[in-house]
Tab-separated table of C-alpha atoms and ligand atoms in Angstrom:
chain	number	residue	atom	x	y	z
A	1	MET	CA	44.166	6.210	-27.459
A	2	LYS	CA	44.602	2.442	-27.090
A	3	ARG	CA	45.693	2.954	-23.396
A	4	ILE	CA	42.358	4.838	-22.798
A	5	ILE	CA	40.209	2.154	-24.511
A	6	ALA	CA	42.046	-0.522	-22.625
A	7	PHE	CA	41.222	1.383	-19.199
A	8	PHE	CA	37.534	1.503	-20.107
A	9	LEU	CA	37.511	-1.953	-21.290
A	10	PHE	CA	38.923	-2.909	-17.734
A	11	ILE	CA	36.505	-0.743	-16.068
A	12	ALA	CA	33.835	-2.627	-17.818
A	13	PHE	CA	35.190	-5.946	-17.071
A	14	LEU	CA	35.079	-4.902	-13.234
A	15	ARG	CA	31.456	-4.107	-13.345
A	16	LEU	CA	30.847	-7.313	-14.600
A	17	LEU	CA	32.592	-9.100	-11.302
A	18	PRO	CA	30.340	-9.615	-8.371
A	19	ALA	CA	30.115	-6.208	-6.354
A	20	SER	CA	31.582	-5.568	-2.991
A	21	PRO	CA	29.684	-6.256	0.221
A	22	ARG	CA	27.626	-3.463	1.831
A	23	GLY	CA	25.651	-2.582	4.691
A	24	ALA	CA	26.567	-2.660	8.447
A	25	ASP	CA	27.033	-6.464	8.657
A	26	ALA	CA	28.584	-6.855	5.431
A	27	ALA	CA	31.830	-8.059	6.717
A	28	ARG	CA	29.941	-10.979	8.740
A	29	PRO	CA	29.619	-14.295	7.376
A	30	THR	CA	26.242	-14.633	5.295
A	31	PRO	CA	23.651	-17.192	5.637
A	32	THR	CA	22.691	-16.546	2.006
A	33	SER	CA	23.377	-17.609	-1.257
A	34	PRO	CA	25.800	-15.575	-3.453
A	35	VAL	CA	23.051	-15.170	-6.169
A	36	GLU	CA	20.911	-13.271	-3.397
A	37	PHE	CA	23.949	-11.200	-2.344
A	38	ASP	CA	25.039	-10.056	-5.573
A	39	ALA	CA	21.363	-9.271	-6.745
A	40	ALA	CA	21.138	-6.749	-3.864
A	41	ALA	CA	24.460	-5.063	-4.353
A	42	TYR	CA	24.339	-5.159	-8.202
A	43	PHE	CA	20.763	-3.401	-8.038
A	44	LEU	CA	22.081	-0.941	-5.533
A	45	ASP	CA	24.639	-0.204	-8.006
A	46	GLY	CA	22.260	0.619	-10.556
A	47	ALA	CA	19.657	2.607	-8.738
A	48	ALA	CA	22.375	4.744	-7.411
A	49	ALA	CA	23.794	5.299	-11.076
A	50	MET	CA	20.094	6.255	-12.313
A	51	PHE	CA	19.332	8.573	-9.066
A	52	ALA	CA	19.227	11.705	-10.836
A	53	GLU	CA	16.851	10.164	-13.466
A	54	SER	CA	14.350	8.678	-10.741
A	55	VAL	CA	14.383	12.048	-9.143
A	56	GLN	CA	13.234	13.713	-12.173
A	57	LEU	CA	10.903	11.050	-12.657
A	58	ARG	CA	9.248	11.340	-9.230
A	59	ARG	CA	9.001	15.239	-9.586
A	60	GLN	CA	7.220	14.914	-12.929
A	61	LEU	CA	4.932	12.532	-11.262
A	62	HIS	CA	4.443	14.879	-8.357
A	63	ARG	CA	3.687	17.920	-10.450
A	64	MET	CA	0.594	16.098	-12.094
A	65	PRO	CA	-1.449	14.544	-9.312
A	66	GLU	CA	-4.902	12.891	-10.435
A	67	LEU	CA	-7.519	11.429	-8.380
A	68	CYS	CA	-9.011	8.012	-8.166
A	69	PHE	CA	-9.826	6.556	-11.649
A	70	GLN	CA	-8.922	9.776	-13.148
A	71	GLU	CA	-5.024	9.085	-13.589
A	72	LYS	CA	-5.101	9.655	-17.341
A	73	GLU	CA	-1.828	11.738	-18.040
A	74	THR	CA	-0.169	9.788	-15.114
A	75	SER	CA	-1.190	6.400	-16.816
A	76	ALA	CA	0.230	7.974	-20.420
A	77	PHE	CA	3.718	9.092	-18.699
A	78	VAL	CA	3.988	5.849	-17.033
A	79	ALA	CA	3.126	3.894	-19.984
A	80	ALA	CA	5.543	5.742	-22.346
A	81	TYR	CA	8.509	5.062	-20.165
A	82	LEU	CA	7.735	1.566	-20.036
A	83	LYS	CA	7.448	1.172	-23.690
A	84	LYS	CA	11.030	2.967	-24.297
A	85	LEU	CA	12.424	0.119	-22.007
A	86	GLY	CA	11.244	-2.491	-24.515
A	87	LEU	CA	8.276	-4.019	-22.467
A	88	GLU	CA	5.032	-5.431	-23.637
A	89	VAL	CA	2.530	-2.680	-22.495
A	90	SER	CA	-0.789	-2.986	-21.920
A	91	THR	CA	-2.861	0.166	-21.313
A	92	GLY	CA	-6.399	1.246	-20.224
A	93	ILE	CA	-7.121	-1.894	-17.949
A	94	ALA	CA	-9.853	-1.027	-15.648
A	95	GLY	CA	-9.819	2.382	-16.856
A	96	THR	CA	-6.130	3.874	-16.467
A	97	GLY	CA	-4.196	0.573	-14.949
A	98	ILE	CA	-1.222	-0.442	-16.840
A	99	LYS	CA	0.325	-3.880	-17.023
A	100	ALA	CA	3.878	-4.376	-18.507
A	101	VAL	CA	5.679	-7.679	-19.325
A	102	LEU	CA	9.460	-8.170	-19.281
A	103	ARG	CA	10.143	-11.524	-20.476
A	104	GLY	CA	13.693	-13.079	-19.282
A	105	GLY	CA	16.195	-14.891	-21.262
A	106	ARG	CA	15.634	-18.204	-19.343
A	107	PRO	CA	12.279	-19.831	-18.882
A	108	GLY	CA	10.823	-19.688	-15.131
A	109	ALA	CA	8.088	-18.367	-12.894
A	110	VAL	CA	6.249	-15.008	-12.873
A	111	VAL	CA	6.547	-12.365	-10.446
A	112	GLY	CA	4.876	-8.894	-10.084
A	113	LEU	CA	5.621	-5.689	-8.913
A	114	ARG	CA	2.849	-3.348	-8.128
A	115	ALA	CA	2.600	0.520	-7.623
A	116	ASP	CA	-0.401	2.754	-7.095
A	117	MET	CA	-1.094	5.882	-9.008
A	118	ASP	CA	-3.721	8.049	-7.600
A	119	ALA	CA	-3.527	11.215	-5.736
A	120	LEU	CA	-5.709	12.956	-3.080
A	121	PRO	CA	-8.061	16.083	-2.733
A	122	ILE	CA	-5.874	18.002	-0.788
A	123	VAL	CA	-4.089	21.551	-1.394
A	124	GLU	CA	-0.321	21.035	-1.405
A	125	ALA	CA	1.203	23.201	1.303
A	126	THR	CA	4.922	21.793	0.989
A	127	GLY	CA	6.403	25.075	-0.965
A	128	LEU	CA	8.320	22.783	-2.800
A	129	PRO	CA	9.607	23.899	-6.295
A	130	PHE	CA	7.842	20.776	-8.099
A	131	ALA	CA	4.516	21.114	-5.902
A	132	SER	CA	1.397	19.967	-7.578
A	133	GLN	CA	0.186	22.131	-10.630
A	134	ARG	CA	-3.396	21.014	-10.255
A	135	PRO	CA	-5.063	23.128	-7.520
A	136	GLY	CA	-6.850	20.868	-4.914
A	137	ARG	CA	-4.930	17.705	-6.095
A	138	MET	CA	-1.958	16.386	-4.267
A	139	HIS	CA	0.576	13.440	-4.102
A	140	ALA	CA	0.122	13.115	-0.149
A	141	CYS	CA	0.525	9.383	0.035
A	142	GLY	CA	3.545	8.958	-1.690
A	143	HIS	CA	2.223	7.233	-4.831
A	144	ASP	CA	4.582	9.361	-6.754
A	145	ALA	CA	7.385	7.591	-5.165
A	146	HIS	CA	5.812	4.272	-5.483
A	147	MET	CA	5.363	4.548	-9.388
A	148	THR	CA	8.922	5.819	-9.470
A	149	HIS	CA	10.341	2.836	-7.492
A	150	VAL	CA	8.779	0.450	-10.026
A	151	LEU	CA	9.673	2.380	-13.157
A	152	ALA	CA	13.250	2.474	-11.814
A	153	ALA	CA	13.085	-1.224	-11.059
A	154	ALA	CA	11.855	-1.951	-14.456
A	155	LYS	CA	14.707	-0.172	-15.929
A	156	LEU	CA	17.322	-2.061	-13.789
A	157	LEU	CA	15.526	-5.431	-14.427
A	158	ALA	CA	15.584	-4.583	-18.152
A	159	ALA	CA	19.109	-4.147	-18.160
A	160	VAL	CA	19.614	-7.667	-17.218
A	161	ARG	CA	16.815	-9.285	-18.989
A	162	ASP	CA	18.730	-12.157	-20.335
A	163	ARG	CA	19.751	-13.321	-17.075
A	164	LEU	CA	16.206	-13.239	-15.582
A	165	ALA	CA	14.898	-16.862	-14.881
A	166	GLY	CA	11.416	-15.932	-15.870
A	167	THR	CA	9.036	-13.287	-16.266
A	168	VAL	CA	8.430	-9.940	-14.438
A	169	VAL	CA	5.018	-8.083	-14.536
A	170	PHE	CA	4.859	-4.433	-13.861
A	171	ILE	CA	1.281	-3.505	-12.253
A	172	PHE	CA	0.426	0.350	-12.094
A	173	GLN	CA	-3.091	0.303	-10.160
A	174	PRO	CA	-5.420	3.321	-10.354
A	175	CYS	CA	-7.569	4.259	-7.417
A	176	GLU	CA	-5.708	2.805	-4.059
A	177	GLU	CA	-7.233	5.569	-2.049
A	178	GLY	CA	-10.832	3.934	-2.074
A	179	ALA	CA	-13.611	4.257	-4.369
A	180	PRO	CA	-16.631	6.062	-3.826
A	181	MET	CA	-18.953	4.389	-1.438
A	182	LYS	CA	-20.440	1.187	-2.829
A	183	GLU	CA	-18.223	1.272	-5.798
A	184	THR	CA	-15.111	-0.882	-6.373
A	185	GLY	CA	-11.712	0.355	-5.685
A	186	GLY	CA	-8.571	-0.252	-8.102
A	187	ALA	CA	-6.927	-3.579	-7.178
A	188	GLU	CA	-10.494	-5.129	-7.298
A	189	ARG	CA	-11.187	-3.751	-10.797
A	190	LEU	CA	-7.982	-4.609	-11.956
A	191	ILE	CA	-8.369	-8.277	-10.706
A	192	ALA	CA	-11.796	-8.551	-12.011
A	193	ALA	CA	-9.963	-7.465	-15.576
A	194	GLY	CA	-7.494	-10.383	-15.324
A	195	ILE	CA	-4.412	-8.483	-14.439
A	196	LEU	CA	-3.064	-11.760	-12.259
A	197	GLU	CA	-3.374	-13.748	-15.571
A	198	ASN	CA	-1.588	-13.956	-18.982
A	199	PRO	CA	0.958	-14.503	-17.829
A	200	ARG	CA	-0.287	-16.128	-14.677
A	201	LEU	CA	1.719	-14.574	-11.575
A	202	ASP	CA	3.128	-16.599	-8.952
A	203	ALA	CA	4.021	-13.920	-6.629
A	204	LEU	CA	3.841	-10.273	-6.020
A	205	PHE	CA	5.662	-7.418	-4.118
A	206	GLY	CA	4.633	-4.097	-3.171
A	207	LEU	CA	5.613	-1.293	-0.656
A	208	HIS	CA	4.350	1.729	1.058
A	209	VAL	CA	6.383	4.923	2.324
A	210	LEU	CA	5.948	5.573	5.833
A	211	PRO	CA	7.031	8.989	7.245
A	212	ASP	CA	7.190	7.597	10.807
A	213	LEU	CA	10.198	5.450	9.894
A	214	PRO	CA	13.695	7.137	9.084
A	215	ALA	CA	14.572	7.068	5.363
A	216	GLY	CA	17.038	4.004	4.710
A	217	LYS	CA	14.883	1.631	7.002
A	218	ILE	CA	12.384	-0.795	6.163
A	219	ALA	CA	9.797	-3.040	8.232
A	220	LEU	CA	8.227	-6.031	7.397
A	221	ARG	CA	6.758	-9.252	8.642
A	222	PRO	CA	4.962	-12.433	8.088
A	223	GLY	CA	0.986	-12.500	8.139
A	224	ALA	CA	-1.283	-9.746	8.882
A	225	ILE	CA	0.685	-6.287	8.222
A	226	MET	CA	-2.349	-4.191	7.475
A	227	ALA	CA	-5.868	-4.178	8.696
A	228	ASN	CA	-9.352	-5.534	7.813
A	229	VAL	CA	-11.118	-2.156	7.214
A	230	SER	CA	-14.818	-2.193	7.326
A	231	TRP	CA	-17.165	1.053	7.065
A	232	ILE	CA	-20.123	1.085	9.602
A	233	TYR	CA	-23.545	2.955	9.115
A	234	VAL	CA	-25.827	3.055	12.106
A	235	ARG	CA	-29.279	4.489	11.939
A	236	ILE	CA	-31.250	5.091	15.293
A	237	GLN	CA	-35.018	5.979	14.859
A	238	GLY	CA	-36.923	7.478	17.877
A	239	LYS	CA	-39.811	9.600	18.172
A	240	ALA	CA	-39.923	13.477	18.426
A	241	ALA	CA	-41.534	15.308	21.104
A	242	HIS	CA	-41.337	18.692	22.790
A	243	GLY	CA	-37.969	18.693	24.701
A	244	ALA	CA	-39.692	19.365	27.978
A	245	PHE	CA	-41.832	16.194	27.679
A	246	PRO	CA	-39.279	13.606	27.106
A	247	HIS	CA	-41.541	10.770	28.289
A	248	GLN	CA	-43.783	11.608	25.383
A	249	GLY	CA	-41.257	10.780	22.611
A	250	ILE	CA	-38.096	8.388	22.383
A	251	ASP	CA	-34.783	10.189	22.107
A	252	ALA	CA	-32.720	8.756	19.394
A	253	ILE	CA	-29.850	11.041	20.665
A	254	PHE	CA	-30.005	9.594	24.020
A	255	ALA	CA	-30.166	6.085	22.560
A	256	ALA	CA	-27.209	6.887	20.355
A	257	ALA	CA	-24.787	7.953	23.090
A	258	GLN	CA	-25.405	4.734	24.767
A	259	ALA	CA	-24.495	3.058	21.521
A	260	VAL	CA	-21.306	4.788	20.943
A	261	ASN	CA	-20.072	4.127	24.655
A	262	GLN	CA	-21.130	0.328	24.551
A	263	PHE	CA	-19.512	0.121	21.217
A	264	GLN	CA	-16.184	0.734	22.722
A	265	ALA	CA	-16.712	-2.220	25.310
A	266	LEU	CA	-16.243	-4.443	22.308
A	267	ILE	CA	-12.770	-3.247	22.250
A	268	SER	CA	-12.257	-3.058	25.833
A	269	ARG	CA	-14.179	-6.021	27.404
A	270	TYR	CA	-14.912	-8.441	24.433
A	271	LYS	CA	-11.584	-9.649	22.893
A	272	ASP	CA	-8.149	-10.967	23.891
A	273	PRO	CA	-6.209	-7.424	24.777
A	274	GLY	CA	-3.510	-9.103	23.053
A	275	GLU	CA	-5.351	-8.803	19.603
A	276	LYS	CA	-5.272	-5.273	18.008
A	277	ALA	CA	-8.537	-3.796	16.936
A	278	VAL	CA	-10.091	-0.200	16.579
A	279	LEU	CA	-13.727	0.927	16.587
A	280	THR	CA	-14.263	4.730	15.775
A	281	ILE	CA	-17.298	6.711	15.161
A	282	GLY	CA	-16.321	9.643	12.877
A	283	ARG	CA	-19.609	11.352	12.118
A	284	ILE	CA	-22.852	11.645	14.239
A	285	ASN	CA	-25.544	13.654	13.058
A	286	GLY	CA	-29.261	13.939	14.358
A	287	GLY	CA	-31.900	16.136	15.873
A	288	VAL	CA	-33.226	19.540	14.862
A	289	ARG	CA	-33.058	22.065	17.731
A	290	SER	CA	-32.646	22.639	21.272
A	291	ASN	CA	-36.338	22.157	22.435
A	292	VAL	CA	-37.074	19.158	20.267
A	293	ILE	CA	-36.333	15.368	21.205
A	294	ALA	CA	-34.610	14.071	18.448
A	295	GLU	CA	-36.284	11.651	15.837
A	296	SER	CA	-33.378	10.099	14.276
A	297	VAL	CA	-29.458	9.957	14.511
A	298	GLU	CA	-27.154	8.935	11.707
A	299	MET	CA	-23.530	7.692	12.751
A	300	GLU	CA	-20.786	6.451	10.381
A	301	GLY	CA	-17.249	4.961	11.510
A	302	THR	CA	-14.843	2.326	10.978
A	303	VAL	CA	-13.760	-1.122	12.307
A	304	ARG	CA	-10.245	-2.096	11.996
A	305	THR	CA	-9.019	-5.857	12.936
A	306	PHE	CA	-6.239	-8.198	11.776
A	307	SER	CA	-8.650	-11.306	11.607
A	308	ASP	CA	-11.964	-11.987	9.808
A	309	GLU	CA	-13.081	-14.102	12.954
A	310	LEU	CA	-12.784	-11.031	15.112
A	311	GLU	CA	-14.154	-8.410	12.840
A	312	ASN	CA	-17.208	-10.827	12.631
A	313	ARG	CA	-17.344	-10.728	16.329
A	314	ILE	CA	-17.149	-7.192	16.549
A	315	ARG	CA	-19.898	-6.956	14.009
A	316	LEU	CA	-22.122	-9.518	15.939
A	317	GLY	CA	-21.373	-7.672	19.085
A	318	MET	CA	-22.804	-4.333	17.638
A	319	GLU	CA	-25.808	-6.041	16.326
A	320	ASN	CA	-26.343	-7.191	20.158
A	321	ILE	CA	-25.905	-3.886	21.529
A	322	LEU	CA	-28.337	-2.338	19.109
A	323	ARG	CA	-30.995	-4.730	19.635
A	324	GLY	CA	-30.456	-4.157	23.547
A	325	LEU	CA	-31.124	-0.540	22.899
A	326	GLU	CA	-34.325	-1.499	20.868
A	327	THR	CA	-35.450	-3.485	23.899
A	328	SER	CA	-34.418	-1.008	26.562
A	329	LEU	CA	-35.445	2.348	25.018
A	330	GLY	CA	-37.909	1.692	22.430
A	331	VAL	CA	-35.609	2.896	19.376
A	332	LYS	CA	-35.318	1.007	16.125
A	333	THR	CA	-31.855	0.429	14.622
A	334	SER	CA	-30.130	-0.577	11.849
A	335	LEU	CA	-26.364	-1.475	11.092
A	336	ASP	CA	-24.692	-1.318	7.671
A	337	PHE	CA	-21.459	-3.269	7.972
A	338	GLU	CA	-19.727	-2.818	4.692
A	339	LYS	CA	-16.292	-4.410	4.365
A	340	VAL	CA	-13.867	-2.412	2.358
A	341	ASN	CA	-10.612	-4.539	2.243
A	342	PRO	CA	-9.197	-7.860	4.134
A	343	ALA	CA	-6.191	-7.435	5.896
A	344	VAL	CA	-2.827	-7.447	3.650
A	345	MET	CA	-1.382	-10.928	4.420
A	346	ASN	CA	2.157	-11.530	3.662
A	347	ASP	CA	3.330	-14.873	2.685
A	348	ALA	CA	5.917	-16.208	5.200
A	349	GLY	CA	7.895	-17.980	2.301
A	350	LEU	CA	8.294	-14.790	0.361
A	351	HIS	CA	9.281	-13.022	3.908
A	352	ASP	CA	12.065	-15.552	4.701
A	353	LEU	CA	13.071	-15.304	0.867
A	354	VAL	CA	13.883	-11.765	0.806
A	355	LEU	CA	14.660	-10.835	4.389
A	356	PRO	CA	18.517	-11.600	4.024
A	357	VAL	CA	18.454	-10.000	0.575
A	358	PHE	CA	16.986	-6.839	2.337
A	359	ARG	CA	19.389	-7.091	5.248
A	360	ARG	CA	22.498	-7.441	2.944
A	361	ALA	CA	21.317	-4.470	0.892
A	362	LEU	CA	20.517	-2.145	4.068
A	363	GLY	CA	22.542	-3.743	6.871
A	364	LYS	CA	20.614	-5.859	9.443
A	365	ALA	CA	20.014	-2.779	11.781
A	366	ASN	CA	17.801	-1.172	9.078
A	367	VAL	CA	15.528	-4.121	8.321
A	368	LEU	CA	12.870	-3.903	11.081
A	369	THR	CA	10.067	-6.145	12.130
A	370	ALA	CA	6.871	-4.290	11.405
A	371	GLU	CA	3.977	-3.682	13.728
A	372	PRO	CA	0.796	-4.359	12.014
A	373	LEU	CA	-0.691	-0.935	10.851
A	374	THR	CA	-4.338	-0.405	11.443
A	375	ILE	CA	-4.525	1.404	8.010
A	376	GLY	CA	-5.538	-0.577	5.136
A	377	GLU	CA	-4.369	-1.317	1.683
A	378	ASP	CA	-5.883	-2.913	-1.183
A	379	PHE	CA	-3.018	-4.740	-2.086
A	380	SER	CA	-4.818	-7.175	0.436
A	381	LEU	CA	-7.023	-8.278	-2.520
A	382	TYR	CA	-4.015	-9.615	-4.248
A	383	SER	CA	-2.423	-10.924	-1.374
A	384	ARG	CA	-5.517	-13.287	-0.878
A	385	ARG	CA	-5.189	-14.719	-4.106
A	386	LEU	CA	-1.328	-15.226	-4.433
A	387	PRO	CA	1.785	-15.325	-2.298
A	388	SER	CA	2.303	-11.846	-1.917
A	389	LEU	CA	4.853	-9.507	0.223
A	390	PHE	CA	4.151	-6.097	1.188
A	391	PHE	CA	6.689	-3.956	3.155
A	392	PHE	CA	7.057	-0.395	4.750
A	393	LEU	CA	9.608	1.886	3.235
A	394	GLY	CA	11.010	4.792	5.899
A	395	SER	CA	10.715	7.965	3.861
A	396	GLY	CA	11.866	10.362	6.647
A	397	VAL	CA	10.810	13.519	6.740
A	398	GLY	CA	8.007	13.441	9.407
A	399	ASN	CA	4.796	15.132	8.157
A	400	ALA	CA	1.883	12.574	8.238
A	401	LEU	CA	0.462	10.629	5.193
A	402	HIS	CA	-2.392	12.584	3.725
A	403	SER	CA	-1.057	15.794	5.207
A	404	PRO	CA	-0.838	18.868	2.914
A	405	ALA	CA	2.951	19.042	4.154
A	406	PHE	CA	3.746	15.572	3.243
A	407	THR	CA	6.675	14.702	1.223
A	408	VAL	CA	9.496	11.761	1.201
A	409	ASP	CA	13.297	11.955	1.421
A	410	GLU	CA	14.283	11.629	-2.097
A	411	GLY	CA	17.214	9.313	-0.997
A	412	ILE	CA	14.709	6.690	-0.747
A	413	LEU	CA	14.948	6.504	-4.466
A	414	LYS	CA	18.575	5.162	-4.363
A	415	VAL	CA	16.997	2.202	-2.256
A	416	ALA	CA	13.451	1.128	-3.061
A	417	PRO	CA	14.024	0.295	-6.875
A	418	ALA	CA	17.122	-1.862	-5.932
A	419	LEU	CA	14.906	-3.591	-3.247
A	420	LEU	CA	12.226	-4.471	-5.440
A	421	ALA	CA	14.371	-5.413	-8.506
A	422	ALA	CA	16.347	-7.821	-6.141
A	423	ALA	CA	13.182	-9.477	-4.518
A	424	ALA	CA	11.798	-10.092	-8.046
A	425	PHE	CA	15.639	-11.511	-9.237
A	426	VAL	CA	15.969	-13.574	-6.317
A	427	TYR	CA	12.341	-14.940	-6.279
A	428	LEU	CA	12.883	-15.966	-10.230
A	429	GLU	CA	16.345	-17.415	-9.673
A	430	THR	CA	15.317	-19.393	-6.125
A	431	LYS	CA	12.177	-20.948	-8.384
A	432	ALA	CA	14.263	-21.792	-11.167
A	433	GLY	CA	16.664	-23.735	-8.718
A	434	GLN	CA	13.884	-25.707	-7.298
B	1	LIG	ZN1	-3.584	7.027	1.211
B	2	LIG	ZN1	-0.987	5.268	-0.330
């Protein structure tokens, strides 16, 4: 019996020692400090040990998708888990938002980890045994995985709370997918409700799964990583007449066709070709029947850029084009240019801090430089207020985000919680040492 106890004590002692190197380039000399290295290895061990639990968490969340600002049961499920970890949990922030605070054993800075909670109005077609049990609702953007990553990171960090040099705040945000038109989304409402205060956050980390990237790889970059997003609404007013007498009317459809074509010149002829931008008209509606000159046309679309300056130039260009059509064709026009999200801006200091940690954890070949994506994320609203870092996590299995067949490779649950926990841990450790 004594020998058995001694054996287990020995194993426990081994676990206290710095863990062994990992990743493809583990044998190479490292430019990082031992603290950074140990955090990555330690939390990877922890995430692997709780993998079965993480899978259960993710599957449970996947079964119960809820839409924008309706995340009631999701929120209750998440809050219950965080309370069990002994965190200070505040619920009902901006509706269904949650903030959980983990105070470390040592004084220091405050770092946040953010997950989004909402699902989409999509009929799931994965055929998975744990598919959505809510008809017409689906976690088709991986937010079930995002919540699991942050819940698991909370557990990993709570287990070392005495060693933490500061405080970690876990943010669970409602409605990332976009609020109804003219309403504010989840991040904006959480910020207005003071989510970044008490305690005041010094830095924030977040991620999004990306099916285009193999599981086990991540991608990040300093600066803009996701786009400025605006909605555009164009109205063109002409004058109805018989289709056989166009000269007696003002053809709104003809004017709209000119507008659609000329708008694309703003992308191809008007900006530096090295700068990424998209202008898409996604809906066009006008006219009544084949032999009537259309009196009016409405169009909706979106503009994506990576700088406010370019976005403003495109907006001005659209106004000029519409004014030109008023002069040349006699239509009346209006443009409503509604800013949805600014670009997600990654802080260069945070990027440089965690890059070696992530490389240690995954191997250098698995940490890629991200191409800025022309989709938007309201993480941008945090990133405009405090140093933040958002990265893409390869989730493998191929089907596009927001598609009915979307799912993630659950192997990511062994990795992502460790990356988030290590980023938070190393950030606090580095701040404490400054
Ligand atoms: Zn989405
Ligand atoms: Zn998403």
